[in-house]
PDB file of C-alpha atoms and ligand atoms in Angstrom:
ATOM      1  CA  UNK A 299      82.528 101.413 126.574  1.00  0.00           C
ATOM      2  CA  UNK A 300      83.327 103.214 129.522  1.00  0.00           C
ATOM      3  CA  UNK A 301      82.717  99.972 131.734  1.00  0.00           C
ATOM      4  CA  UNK A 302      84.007  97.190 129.635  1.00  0.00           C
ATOM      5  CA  UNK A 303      87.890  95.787 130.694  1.00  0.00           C
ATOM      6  CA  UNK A 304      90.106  92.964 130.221  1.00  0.00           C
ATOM      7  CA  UNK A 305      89.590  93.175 126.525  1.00  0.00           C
ATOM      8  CA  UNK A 306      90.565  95.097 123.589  1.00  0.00           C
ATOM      9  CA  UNK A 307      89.063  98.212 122.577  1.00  0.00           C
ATOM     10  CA  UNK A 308      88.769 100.356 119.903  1.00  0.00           C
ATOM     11  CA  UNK A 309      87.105 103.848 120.447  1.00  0.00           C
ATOM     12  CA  UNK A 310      87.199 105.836 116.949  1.00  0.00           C
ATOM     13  CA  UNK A 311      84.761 109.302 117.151  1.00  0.00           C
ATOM     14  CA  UNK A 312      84.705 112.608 115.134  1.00  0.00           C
ATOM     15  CA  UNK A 313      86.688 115.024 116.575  1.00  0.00           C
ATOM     16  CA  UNK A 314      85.748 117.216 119.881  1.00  0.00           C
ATOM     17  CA  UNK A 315      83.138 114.429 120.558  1.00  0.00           C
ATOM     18  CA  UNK A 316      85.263 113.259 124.123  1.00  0.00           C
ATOM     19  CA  UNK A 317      87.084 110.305 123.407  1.00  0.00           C
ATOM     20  CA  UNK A 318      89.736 111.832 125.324  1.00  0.00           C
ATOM     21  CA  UNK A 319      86.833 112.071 128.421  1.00  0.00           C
ATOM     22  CA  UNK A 320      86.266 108.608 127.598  1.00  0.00           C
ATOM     23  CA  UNK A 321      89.507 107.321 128.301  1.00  0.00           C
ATOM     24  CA  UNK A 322      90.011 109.655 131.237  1.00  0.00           C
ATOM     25  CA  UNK A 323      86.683 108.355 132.606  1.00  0.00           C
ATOM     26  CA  UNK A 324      87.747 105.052 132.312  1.00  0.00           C
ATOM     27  CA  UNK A 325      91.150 105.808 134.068  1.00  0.00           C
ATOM     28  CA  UNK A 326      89.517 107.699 137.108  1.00  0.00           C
ATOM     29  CA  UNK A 327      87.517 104.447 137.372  1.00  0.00           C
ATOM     30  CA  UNK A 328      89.861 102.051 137.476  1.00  0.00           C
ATOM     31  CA  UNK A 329      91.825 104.121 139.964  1.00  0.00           C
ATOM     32  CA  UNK A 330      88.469 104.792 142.470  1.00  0.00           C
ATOM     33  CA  UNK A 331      86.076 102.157 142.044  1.00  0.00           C
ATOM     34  CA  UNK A 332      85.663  98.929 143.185  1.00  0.00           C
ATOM     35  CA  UNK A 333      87.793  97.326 146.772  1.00  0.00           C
ATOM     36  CA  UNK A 334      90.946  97.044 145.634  1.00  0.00           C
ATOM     37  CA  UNK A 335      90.946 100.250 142.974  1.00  0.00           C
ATOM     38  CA  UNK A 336      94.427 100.560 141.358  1.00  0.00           C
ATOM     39  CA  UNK A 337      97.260 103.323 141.866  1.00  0.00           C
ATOM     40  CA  UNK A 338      97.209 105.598 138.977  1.00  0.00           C
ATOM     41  CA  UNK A 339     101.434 104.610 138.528  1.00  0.00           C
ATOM     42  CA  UNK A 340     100.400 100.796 137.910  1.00  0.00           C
ATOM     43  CA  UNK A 341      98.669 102.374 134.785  1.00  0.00           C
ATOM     44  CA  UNK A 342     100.866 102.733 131.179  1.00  0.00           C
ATOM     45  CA  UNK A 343      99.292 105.464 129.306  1.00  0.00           C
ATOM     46  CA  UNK A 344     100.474 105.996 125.898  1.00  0.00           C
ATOM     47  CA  UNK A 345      99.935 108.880 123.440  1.00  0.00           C
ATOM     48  CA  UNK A 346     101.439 110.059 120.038  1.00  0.00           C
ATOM     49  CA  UNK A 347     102.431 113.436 120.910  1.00  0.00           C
ATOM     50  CA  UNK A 348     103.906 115.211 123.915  1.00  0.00           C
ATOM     51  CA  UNK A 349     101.036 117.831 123.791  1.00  0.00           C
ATOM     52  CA  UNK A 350      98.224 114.892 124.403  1.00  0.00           C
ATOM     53  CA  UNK A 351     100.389 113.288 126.643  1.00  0.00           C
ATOM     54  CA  UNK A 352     100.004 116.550 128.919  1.00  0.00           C
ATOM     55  CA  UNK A 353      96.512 116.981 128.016  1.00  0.00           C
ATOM     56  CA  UNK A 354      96.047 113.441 129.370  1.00  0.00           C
ATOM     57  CA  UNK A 355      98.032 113.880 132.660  1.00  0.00           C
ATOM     58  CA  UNK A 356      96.318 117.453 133.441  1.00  0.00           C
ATOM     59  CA  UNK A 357      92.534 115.776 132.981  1.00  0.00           C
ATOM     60  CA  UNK A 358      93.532 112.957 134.992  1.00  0.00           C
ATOM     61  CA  UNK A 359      94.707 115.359 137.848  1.00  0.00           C
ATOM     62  CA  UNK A 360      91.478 117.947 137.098  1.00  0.00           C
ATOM     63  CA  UNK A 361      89.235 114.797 137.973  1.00  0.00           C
ATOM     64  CA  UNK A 362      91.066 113.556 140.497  1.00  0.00           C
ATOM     65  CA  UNK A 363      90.971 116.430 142.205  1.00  0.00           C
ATOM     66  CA  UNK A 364      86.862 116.754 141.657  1.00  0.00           C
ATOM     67  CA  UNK A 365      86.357 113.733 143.225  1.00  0.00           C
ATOM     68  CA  UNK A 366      88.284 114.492 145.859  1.00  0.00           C
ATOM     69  CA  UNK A 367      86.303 117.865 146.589  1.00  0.00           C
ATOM     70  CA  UNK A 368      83.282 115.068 146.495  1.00  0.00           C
ATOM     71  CA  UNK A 369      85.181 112.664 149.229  1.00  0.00           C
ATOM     72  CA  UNK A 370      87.849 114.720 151.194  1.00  0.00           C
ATOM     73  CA  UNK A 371      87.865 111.558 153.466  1.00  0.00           C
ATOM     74  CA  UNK A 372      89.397 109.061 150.646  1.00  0.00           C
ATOM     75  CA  UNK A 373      93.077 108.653 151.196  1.00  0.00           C
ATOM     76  CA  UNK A 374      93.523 106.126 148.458  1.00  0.00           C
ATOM     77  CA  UNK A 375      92.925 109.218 146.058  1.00  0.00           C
ATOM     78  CA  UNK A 376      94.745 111.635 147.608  1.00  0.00           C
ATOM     79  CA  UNK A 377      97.483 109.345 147.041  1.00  0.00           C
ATOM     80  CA  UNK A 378      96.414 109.389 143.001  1.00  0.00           C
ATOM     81  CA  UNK A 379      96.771 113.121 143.523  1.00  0.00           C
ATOM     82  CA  UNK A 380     100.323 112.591 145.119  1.00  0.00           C
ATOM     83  CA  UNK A 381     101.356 109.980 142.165  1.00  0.00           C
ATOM     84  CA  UNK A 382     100.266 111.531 138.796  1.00  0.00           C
ATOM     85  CA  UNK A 383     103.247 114.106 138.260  1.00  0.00           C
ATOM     86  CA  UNK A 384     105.313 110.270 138.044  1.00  0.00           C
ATOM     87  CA  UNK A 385     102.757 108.221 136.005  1.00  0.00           C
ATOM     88  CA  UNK A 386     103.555 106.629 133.285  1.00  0.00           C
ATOM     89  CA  UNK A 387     101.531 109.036 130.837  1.00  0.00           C
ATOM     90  CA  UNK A 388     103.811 109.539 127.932  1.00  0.00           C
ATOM     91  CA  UNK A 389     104.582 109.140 124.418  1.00  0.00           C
ATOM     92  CA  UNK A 390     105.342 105.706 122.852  1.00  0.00           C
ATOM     93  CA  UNK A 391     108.524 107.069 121.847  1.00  0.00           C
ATOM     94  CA  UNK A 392     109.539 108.234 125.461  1.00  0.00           C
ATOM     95  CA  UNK A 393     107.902 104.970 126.620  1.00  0.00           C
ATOM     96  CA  UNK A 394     110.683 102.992 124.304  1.00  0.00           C
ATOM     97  CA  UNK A 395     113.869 104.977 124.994  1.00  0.00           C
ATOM     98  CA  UNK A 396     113.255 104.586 128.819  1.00  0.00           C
ATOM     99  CA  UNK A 397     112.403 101.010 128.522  1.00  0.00           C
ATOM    100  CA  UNK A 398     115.939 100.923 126.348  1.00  0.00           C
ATOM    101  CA  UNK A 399     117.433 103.196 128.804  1.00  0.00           C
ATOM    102  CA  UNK A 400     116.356 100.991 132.282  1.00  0.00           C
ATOM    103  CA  UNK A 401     117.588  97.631 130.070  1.00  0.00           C
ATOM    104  CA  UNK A 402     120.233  98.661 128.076  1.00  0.00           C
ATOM    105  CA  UNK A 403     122.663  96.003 129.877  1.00  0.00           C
ATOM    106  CA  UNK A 404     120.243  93.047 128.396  1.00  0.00           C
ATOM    107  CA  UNK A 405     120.156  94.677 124.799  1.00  0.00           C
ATOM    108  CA  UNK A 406     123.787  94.506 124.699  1.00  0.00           C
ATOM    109  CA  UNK A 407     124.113  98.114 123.668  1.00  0.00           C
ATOM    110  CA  UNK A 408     125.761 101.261 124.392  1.00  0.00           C
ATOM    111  CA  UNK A 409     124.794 102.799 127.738  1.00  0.00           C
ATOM    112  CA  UNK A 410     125.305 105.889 126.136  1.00  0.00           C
ATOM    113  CA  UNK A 411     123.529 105.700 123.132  1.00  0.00           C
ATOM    114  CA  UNK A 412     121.390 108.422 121.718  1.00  0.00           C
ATOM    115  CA  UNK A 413     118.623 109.390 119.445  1.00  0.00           C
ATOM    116  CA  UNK A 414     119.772 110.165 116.144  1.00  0.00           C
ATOM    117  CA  UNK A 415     118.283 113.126 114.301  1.00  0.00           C
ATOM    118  CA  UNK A 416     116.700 112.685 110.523  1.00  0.00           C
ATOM    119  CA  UNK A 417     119.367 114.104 108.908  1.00  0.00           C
ATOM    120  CA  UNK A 418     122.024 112.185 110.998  1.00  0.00           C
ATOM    121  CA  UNK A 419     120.039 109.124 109.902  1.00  0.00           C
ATOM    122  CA  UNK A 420     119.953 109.444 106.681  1.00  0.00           C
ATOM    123  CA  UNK A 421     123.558 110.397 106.473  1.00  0.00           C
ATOM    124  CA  UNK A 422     124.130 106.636 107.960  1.00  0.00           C
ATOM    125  CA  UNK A 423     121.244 104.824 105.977  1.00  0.00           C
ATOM    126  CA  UNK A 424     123.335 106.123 102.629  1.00  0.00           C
ATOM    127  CA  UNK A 425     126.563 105.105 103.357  1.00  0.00           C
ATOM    128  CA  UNK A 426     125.218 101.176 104.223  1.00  0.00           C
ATOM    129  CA  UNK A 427     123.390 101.503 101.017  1.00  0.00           C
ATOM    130  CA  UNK A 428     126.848 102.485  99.650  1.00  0.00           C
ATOM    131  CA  UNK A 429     128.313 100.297 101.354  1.00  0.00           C
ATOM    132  CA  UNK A 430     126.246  97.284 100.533  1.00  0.00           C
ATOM    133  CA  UNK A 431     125.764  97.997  96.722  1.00  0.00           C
ATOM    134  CA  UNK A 432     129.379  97.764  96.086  1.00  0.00           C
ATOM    135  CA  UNK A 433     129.628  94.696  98.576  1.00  0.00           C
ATOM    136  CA  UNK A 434     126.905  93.415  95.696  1.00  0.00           C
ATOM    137  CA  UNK A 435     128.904  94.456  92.847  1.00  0.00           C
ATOM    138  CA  UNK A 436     131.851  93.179  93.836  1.00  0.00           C
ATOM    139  CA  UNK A 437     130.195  89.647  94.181  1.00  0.00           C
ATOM    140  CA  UNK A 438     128.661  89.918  91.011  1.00  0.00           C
ATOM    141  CA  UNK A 439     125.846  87.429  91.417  1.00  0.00           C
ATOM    142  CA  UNK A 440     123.865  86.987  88.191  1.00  0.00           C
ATOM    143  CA  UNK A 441     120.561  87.816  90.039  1.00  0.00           C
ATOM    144  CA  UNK A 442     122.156  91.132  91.313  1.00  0.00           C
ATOM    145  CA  UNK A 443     122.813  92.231  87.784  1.00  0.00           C
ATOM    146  CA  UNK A 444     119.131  91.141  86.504  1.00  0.00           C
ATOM    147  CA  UNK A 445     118.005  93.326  89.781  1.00  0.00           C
ATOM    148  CA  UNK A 446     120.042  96.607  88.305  1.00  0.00           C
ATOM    149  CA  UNK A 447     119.251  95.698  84.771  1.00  0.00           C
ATOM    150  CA  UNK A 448     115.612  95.696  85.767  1.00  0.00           C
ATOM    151  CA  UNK A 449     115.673  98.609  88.047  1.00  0.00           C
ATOM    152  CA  UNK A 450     118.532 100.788  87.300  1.00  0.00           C
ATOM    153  CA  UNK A 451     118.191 103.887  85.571  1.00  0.00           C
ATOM    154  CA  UNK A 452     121.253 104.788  82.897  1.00  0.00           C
ATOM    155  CA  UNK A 453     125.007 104.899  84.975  1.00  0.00           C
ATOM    156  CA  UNK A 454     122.871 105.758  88.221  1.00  0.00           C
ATOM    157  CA  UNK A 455     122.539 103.531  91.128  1.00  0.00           C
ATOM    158  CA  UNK A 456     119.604 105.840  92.265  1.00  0.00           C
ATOM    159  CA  UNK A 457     116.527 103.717  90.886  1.00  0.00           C
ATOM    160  CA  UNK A 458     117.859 100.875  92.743  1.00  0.00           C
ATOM    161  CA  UNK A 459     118.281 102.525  96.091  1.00  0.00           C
ATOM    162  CA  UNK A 460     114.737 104.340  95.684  1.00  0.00           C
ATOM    163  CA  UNK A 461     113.784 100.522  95.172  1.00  0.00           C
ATOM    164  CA  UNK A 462     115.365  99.238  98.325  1.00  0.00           C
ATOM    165  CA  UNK A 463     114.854 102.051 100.603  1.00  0.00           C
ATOM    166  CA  UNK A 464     110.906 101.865  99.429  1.00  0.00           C
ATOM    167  CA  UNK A 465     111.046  98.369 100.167  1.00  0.00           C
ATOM    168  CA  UNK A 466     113.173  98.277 103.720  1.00  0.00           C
ATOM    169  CA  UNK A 467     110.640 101.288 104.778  1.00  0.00           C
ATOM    170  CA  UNK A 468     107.635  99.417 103.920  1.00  0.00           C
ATOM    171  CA  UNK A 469     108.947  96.147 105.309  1.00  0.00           C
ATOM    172  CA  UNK A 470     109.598  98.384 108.933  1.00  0.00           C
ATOM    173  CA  UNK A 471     105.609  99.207 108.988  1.00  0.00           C
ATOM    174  CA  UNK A 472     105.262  95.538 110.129  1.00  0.00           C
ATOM    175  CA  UNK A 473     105.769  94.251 113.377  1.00  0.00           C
ATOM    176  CA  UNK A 474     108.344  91.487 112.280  1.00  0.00           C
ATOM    177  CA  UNK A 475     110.192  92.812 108.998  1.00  0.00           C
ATOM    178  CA  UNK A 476     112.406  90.295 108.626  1.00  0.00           C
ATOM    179  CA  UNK A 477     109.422  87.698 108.894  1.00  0.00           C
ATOM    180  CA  UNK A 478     107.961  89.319 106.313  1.00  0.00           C
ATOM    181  CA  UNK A 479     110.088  89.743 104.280  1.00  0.00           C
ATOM    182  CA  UNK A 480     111.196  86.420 104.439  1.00  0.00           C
ATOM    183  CA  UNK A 481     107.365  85.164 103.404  1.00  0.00           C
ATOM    184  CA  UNK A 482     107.682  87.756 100.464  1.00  0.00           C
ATOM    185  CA  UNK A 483     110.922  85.484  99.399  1.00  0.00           C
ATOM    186  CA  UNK A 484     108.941  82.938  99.601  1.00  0.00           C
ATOM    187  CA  UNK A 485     106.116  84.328  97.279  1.00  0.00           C
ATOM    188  CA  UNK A 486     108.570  85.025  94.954  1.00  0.00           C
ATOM    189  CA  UNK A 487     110.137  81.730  94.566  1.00  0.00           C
ATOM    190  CA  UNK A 488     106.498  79.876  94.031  1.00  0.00           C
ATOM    191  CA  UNK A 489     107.299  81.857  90.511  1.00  0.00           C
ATOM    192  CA  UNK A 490     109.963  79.721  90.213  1.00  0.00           C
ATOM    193  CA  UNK A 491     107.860  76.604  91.242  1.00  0.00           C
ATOM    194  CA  UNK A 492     105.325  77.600  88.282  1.00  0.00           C
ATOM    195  CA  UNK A 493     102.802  78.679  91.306  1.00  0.00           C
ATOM    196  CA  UNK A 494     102.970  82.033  91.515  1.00  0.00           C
ATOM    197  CA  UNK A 495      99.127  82.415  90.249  1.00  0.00           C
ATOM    198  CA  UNK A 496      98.206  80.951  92.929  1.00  0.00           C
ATOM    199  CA  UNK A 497      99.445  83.361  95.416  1.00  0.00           C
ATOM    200  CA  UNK A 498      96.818  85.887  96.713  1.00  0.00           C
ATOM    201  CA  UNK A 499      98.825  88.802  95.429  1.00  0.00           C
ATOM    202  CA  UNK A 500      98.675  87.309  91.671  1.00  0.00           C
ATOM    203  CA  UNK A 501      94.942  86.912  92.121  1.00  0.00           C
ATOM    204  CA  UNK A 502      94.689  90.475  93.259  1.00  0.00           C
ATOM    205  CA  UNK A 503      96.935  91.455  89.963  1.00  0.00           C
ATOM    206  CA  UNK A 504      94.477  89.632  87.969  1.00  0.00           C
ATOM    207  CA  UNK A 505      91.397  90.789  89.043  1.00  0.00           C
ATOM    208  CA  UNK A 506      92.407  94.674  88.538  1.00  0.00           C
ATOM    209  CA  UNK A 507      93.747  93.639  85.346  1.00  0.00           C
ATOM    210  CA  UNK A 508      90.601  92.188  84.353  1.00  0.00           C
ATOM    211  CA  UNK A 509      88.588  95.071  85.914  1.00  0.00           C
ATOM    212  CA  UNK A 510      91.173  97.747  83.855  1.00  0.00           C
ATOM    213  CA  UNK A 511      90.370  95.903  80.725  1.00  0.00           C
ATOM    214  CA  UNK A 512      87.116  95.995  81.039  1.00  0.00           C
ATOM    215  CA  UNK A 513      87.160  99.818  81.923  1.00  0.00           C
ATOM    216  CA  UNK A 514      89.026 100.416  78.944  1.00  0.00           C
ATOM    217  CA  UNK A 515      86.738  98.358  76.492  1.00  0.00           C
ATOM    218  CA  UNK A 516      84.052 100.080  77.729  1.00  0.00           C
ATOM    219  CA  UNK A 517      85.694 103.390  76.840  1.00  0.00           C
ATOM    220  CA  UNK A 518      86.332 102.465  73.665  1.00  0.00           C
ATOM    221  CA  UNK A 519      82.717 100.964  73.246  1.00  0.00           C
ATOM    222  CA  UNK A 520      81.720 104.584  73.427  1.00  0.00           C
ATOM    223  CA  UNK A 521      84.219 106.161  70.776  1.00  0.00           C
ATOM    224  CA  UNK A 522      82.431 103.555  68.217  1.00  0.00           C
ATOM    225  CA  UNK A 523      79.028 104.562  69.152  1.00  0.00           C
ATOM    226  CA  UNK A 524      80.323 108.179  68.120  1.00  0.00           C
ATOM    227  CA  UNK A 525      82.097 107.182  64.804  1.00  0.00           C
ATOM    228  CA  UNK A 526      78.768 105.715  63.912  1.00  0.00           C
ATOM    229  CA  UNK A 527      77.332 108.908  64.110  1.00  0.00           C
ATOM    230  CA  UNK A 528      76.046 110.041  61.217  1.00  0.00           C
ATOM    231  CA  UNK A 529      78.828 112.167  59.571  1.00  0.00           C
ATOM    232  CA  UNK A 530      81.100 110.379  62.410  1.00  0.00           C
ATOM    233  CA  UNK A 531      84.834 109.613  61.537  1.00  0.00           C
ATOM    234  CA  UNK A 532      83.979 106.169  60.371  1.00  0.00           C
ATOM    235  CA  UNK A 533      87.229 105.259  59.294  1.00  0.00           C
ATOM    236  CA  UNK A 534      88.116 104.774  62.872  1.00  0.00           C
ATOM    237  CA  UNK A 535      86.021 101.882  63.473  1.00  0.00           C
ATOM    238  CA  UNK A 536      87.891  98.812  62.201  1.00  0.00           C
ATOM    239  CA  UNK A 537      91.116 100.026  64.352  1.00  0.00           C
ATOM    240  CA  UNK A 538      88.446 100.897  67.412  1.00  0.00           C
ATOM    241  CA  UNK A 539      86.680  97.231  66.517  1.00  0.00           C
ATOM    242  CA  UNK A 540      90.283  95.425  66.915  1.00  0.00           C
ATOM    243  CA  UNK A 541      91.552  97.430  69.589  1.00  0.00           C
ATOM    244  CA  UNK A 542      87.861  96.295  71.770  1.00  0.00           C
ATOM    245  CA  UNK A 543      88.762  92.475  70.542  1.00  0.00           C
ATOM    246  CA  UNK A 544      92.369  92.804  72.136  1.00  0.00           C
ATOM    247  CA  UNK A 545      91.353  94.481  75.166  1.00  0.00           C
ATOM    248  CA  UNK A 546      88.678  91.501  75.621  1.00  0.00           C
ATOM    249  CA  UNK A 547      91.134  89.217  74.635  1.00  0.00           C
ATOM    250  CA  UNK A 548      93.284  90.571  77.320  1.00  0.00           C
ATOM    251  CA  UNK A 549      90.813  90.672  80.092  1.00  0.00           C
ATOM    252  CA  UNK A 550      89.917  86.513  79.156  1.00  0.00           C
ATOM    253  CA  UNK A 551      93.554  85.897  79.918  1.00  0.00           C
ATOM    254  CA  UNK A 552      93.812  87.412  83.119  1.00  0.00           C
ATOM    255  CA  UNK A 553      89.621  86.598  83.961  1.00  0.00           C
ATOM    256  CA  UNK A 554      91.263  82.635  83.191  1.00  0.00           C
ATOM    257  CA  UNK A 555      94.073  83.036  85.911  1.00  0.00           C
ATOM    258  CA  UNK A 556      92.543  83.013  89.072  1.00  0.00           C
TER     259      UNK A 556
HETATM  260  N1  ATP B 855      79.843 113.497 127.940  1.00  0.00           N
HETATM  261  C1  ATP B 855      80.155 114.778 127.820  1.00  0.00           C
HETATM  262  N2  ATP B 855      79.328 115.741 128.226  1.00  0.00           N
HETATM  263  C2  ATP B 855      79.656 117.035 128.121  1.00  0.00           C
HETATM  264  N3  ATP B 855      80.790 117.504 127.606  1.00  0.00           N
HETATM  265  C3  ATP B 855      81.662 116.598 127.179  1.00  0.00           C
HETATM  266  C4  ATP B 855      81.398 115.193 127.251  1.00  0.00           C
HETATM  267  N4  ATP B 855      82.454 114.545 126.737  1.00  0.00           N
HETATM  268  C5  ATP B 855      83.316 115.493 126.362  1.00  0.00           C
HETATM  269  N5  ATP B 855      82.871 116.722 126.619  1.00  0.00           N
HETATM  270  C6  ATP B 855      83.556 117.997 126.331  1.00  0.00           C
HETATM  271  O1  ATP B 855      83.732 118.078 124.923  1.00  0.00           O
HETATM  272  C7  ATP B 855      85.021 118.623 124.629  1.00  0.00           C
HETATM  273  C8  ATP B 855      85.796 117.646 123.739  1.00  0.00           C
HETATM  274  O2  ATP B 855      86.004 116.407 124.426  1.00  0.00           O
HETATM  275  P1  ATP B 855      87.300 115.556 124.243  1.00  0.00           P
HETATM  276  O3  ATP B 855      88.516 116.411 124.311  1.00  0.00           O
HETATM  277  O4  ATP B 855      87.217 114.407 125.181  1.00  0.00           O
HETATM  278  O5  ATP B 855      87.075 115.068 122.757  1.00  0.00           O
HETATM  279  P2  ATP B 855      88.061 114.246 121.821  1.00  0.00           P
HETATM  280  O6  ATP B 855      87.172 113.339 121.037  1.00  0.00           O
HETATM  281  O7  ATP B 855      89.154 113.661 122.616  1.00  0.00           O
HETATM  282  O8  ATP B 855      88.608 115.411 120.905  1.00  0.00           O
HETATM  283  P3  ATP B 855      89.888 115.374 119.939  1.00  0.00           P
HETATM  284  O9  ATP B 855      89.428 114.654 118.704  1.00  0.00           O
HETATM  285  O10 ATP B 855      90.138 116.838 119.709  1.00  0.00           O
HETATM  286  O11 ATP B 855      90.973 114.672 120.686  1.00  0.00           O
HETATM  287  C9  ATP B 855      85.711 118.861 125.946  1.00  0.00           C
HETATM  288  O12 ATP B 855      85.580 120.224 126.296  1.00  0.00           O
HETATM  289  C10 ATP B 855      84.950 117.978 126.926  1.00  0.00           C
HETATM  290  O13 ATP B 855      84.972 118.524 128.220  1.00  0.00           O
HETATM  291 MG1   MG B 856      91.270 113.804 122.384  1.00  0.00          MG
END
């Protein structure tokens, strides 16, 4: 682990057990070994948190600075000594803004733009959805009004926005929303087409559907055995006896679909 490069690599321990020395391990390598070893600024070091992104810098410069006790004559790492205080070990978030910040005239945005805080945000992502949902209403497309008819919630507009936001949010875990979300169209007008169970999500649908039913007969399987008992509310087994036939019925349908 510590020697493979030029590929990939995952390195998932408990905690405490040193993948942290791993990576610095590997780092001080790349940076010492070999004839042409690398300068410790030609390395991008990410981390999630500001705190490990100090913790990485310090190790780095704790075992720089052993190996240099071990060869006082190396001036290729006193140099590493000289460069880590401006190596790229940060944060992916600091990472982006000062990528943003050094290209800001390609991006075609404001050279003075900011973060916005969470509340700031929010403030904004409301008034779009405001601003949209009337844009919607105004327009008055019939699929609009089957969208709030299906999702809204009395005179509120707030089960639709829950809806959107949970979907937008969702869609920005991906690496290309709008690709995505453009393929979920796309699912969604197979229904359309009459091929919707063939789309891996229906499949998926079916299958738990199935495996609920099944669940559930089983369940109710049980209450018979204990209105057989003797003295046992009997009179509940014809409605327990249907209710088992439906489920199965049920779980047939959805069994049939994929
Ligand atoms: N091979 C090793 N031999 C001896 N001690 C080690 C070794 N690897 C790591 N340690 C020590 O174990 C402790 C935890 O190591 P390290 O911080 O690298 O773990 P980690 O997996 O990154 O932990 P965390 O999950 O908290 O980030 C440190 O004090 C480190 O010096
Ligand atoms: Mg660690």
């Amino acid at each position: 682990m510590i020697e493979s490069r030029n590929r990939n690599l995952l390195v998932s321990a408990a905690a405490g057990s040193g993948k942290t020395a791993v990576l610095v391990e590997r780092i001080i390598r790349m940076i010492s070994q070999g004839d042409n070893p690398l300068d410790i600024d030609q390395l991008l070091v990410m981390t999630f948190t500001n705190a490990a992104a100090a913790e990485m810098r310090e190790r780095i410069g704790e075992a720089v600075e052993e190996k240099l006790k071990e060869h006082p004559e190396d001036e290729h790492l006193w140099l590493q000594a000289a460069l880590i205080p401006q190596a790229q070990i940060t944060t992916i978030d600091s990472f982006c803004l000062n990528l943003i910040r050094n290209h800001y005239n390609s991006l075609d945005i404001d050279p003075a733009f900011r973060v916005g805080d969470e509340g700031e945000l929010s403030l904004l992502r409301n008034d779009v959805m405001g601003g949209m949902l009337e844009a919607c209403y105004e327009e008055n497309r019939p699929e609009f009004a089957r969208f709030v008819e299906q999702f809204g919630r009395g005179k509120s507009d707030k089960g639709i926005e829950d809806v959107i936001f949970q979907l937008w949010e969702f869609s920005q875990s991906h690496p290309w929303p709008m690709e995505w979300l453009a393929k979920c169209r796309m699912e969604l007008y197979k229904e359309e087409l009459g091929e919707i169970e063939e789309s891996a999500w229906m499949k998926f649908l079916m299958r738990d559907v199935a495996a609920q039913m099944e669940e559930l007969a089983g369940q109710v399987e049980e209450a018979l055995l204990v209105c057989r008992e003797e003295k046992g509310p009997l009179a509940y087994e014809p409605m327990l006896m249907s209710d088992k036939a439906k489920l199965e019925a049920v779980k047939r349908g959805a069994l049939g679909k994929f």
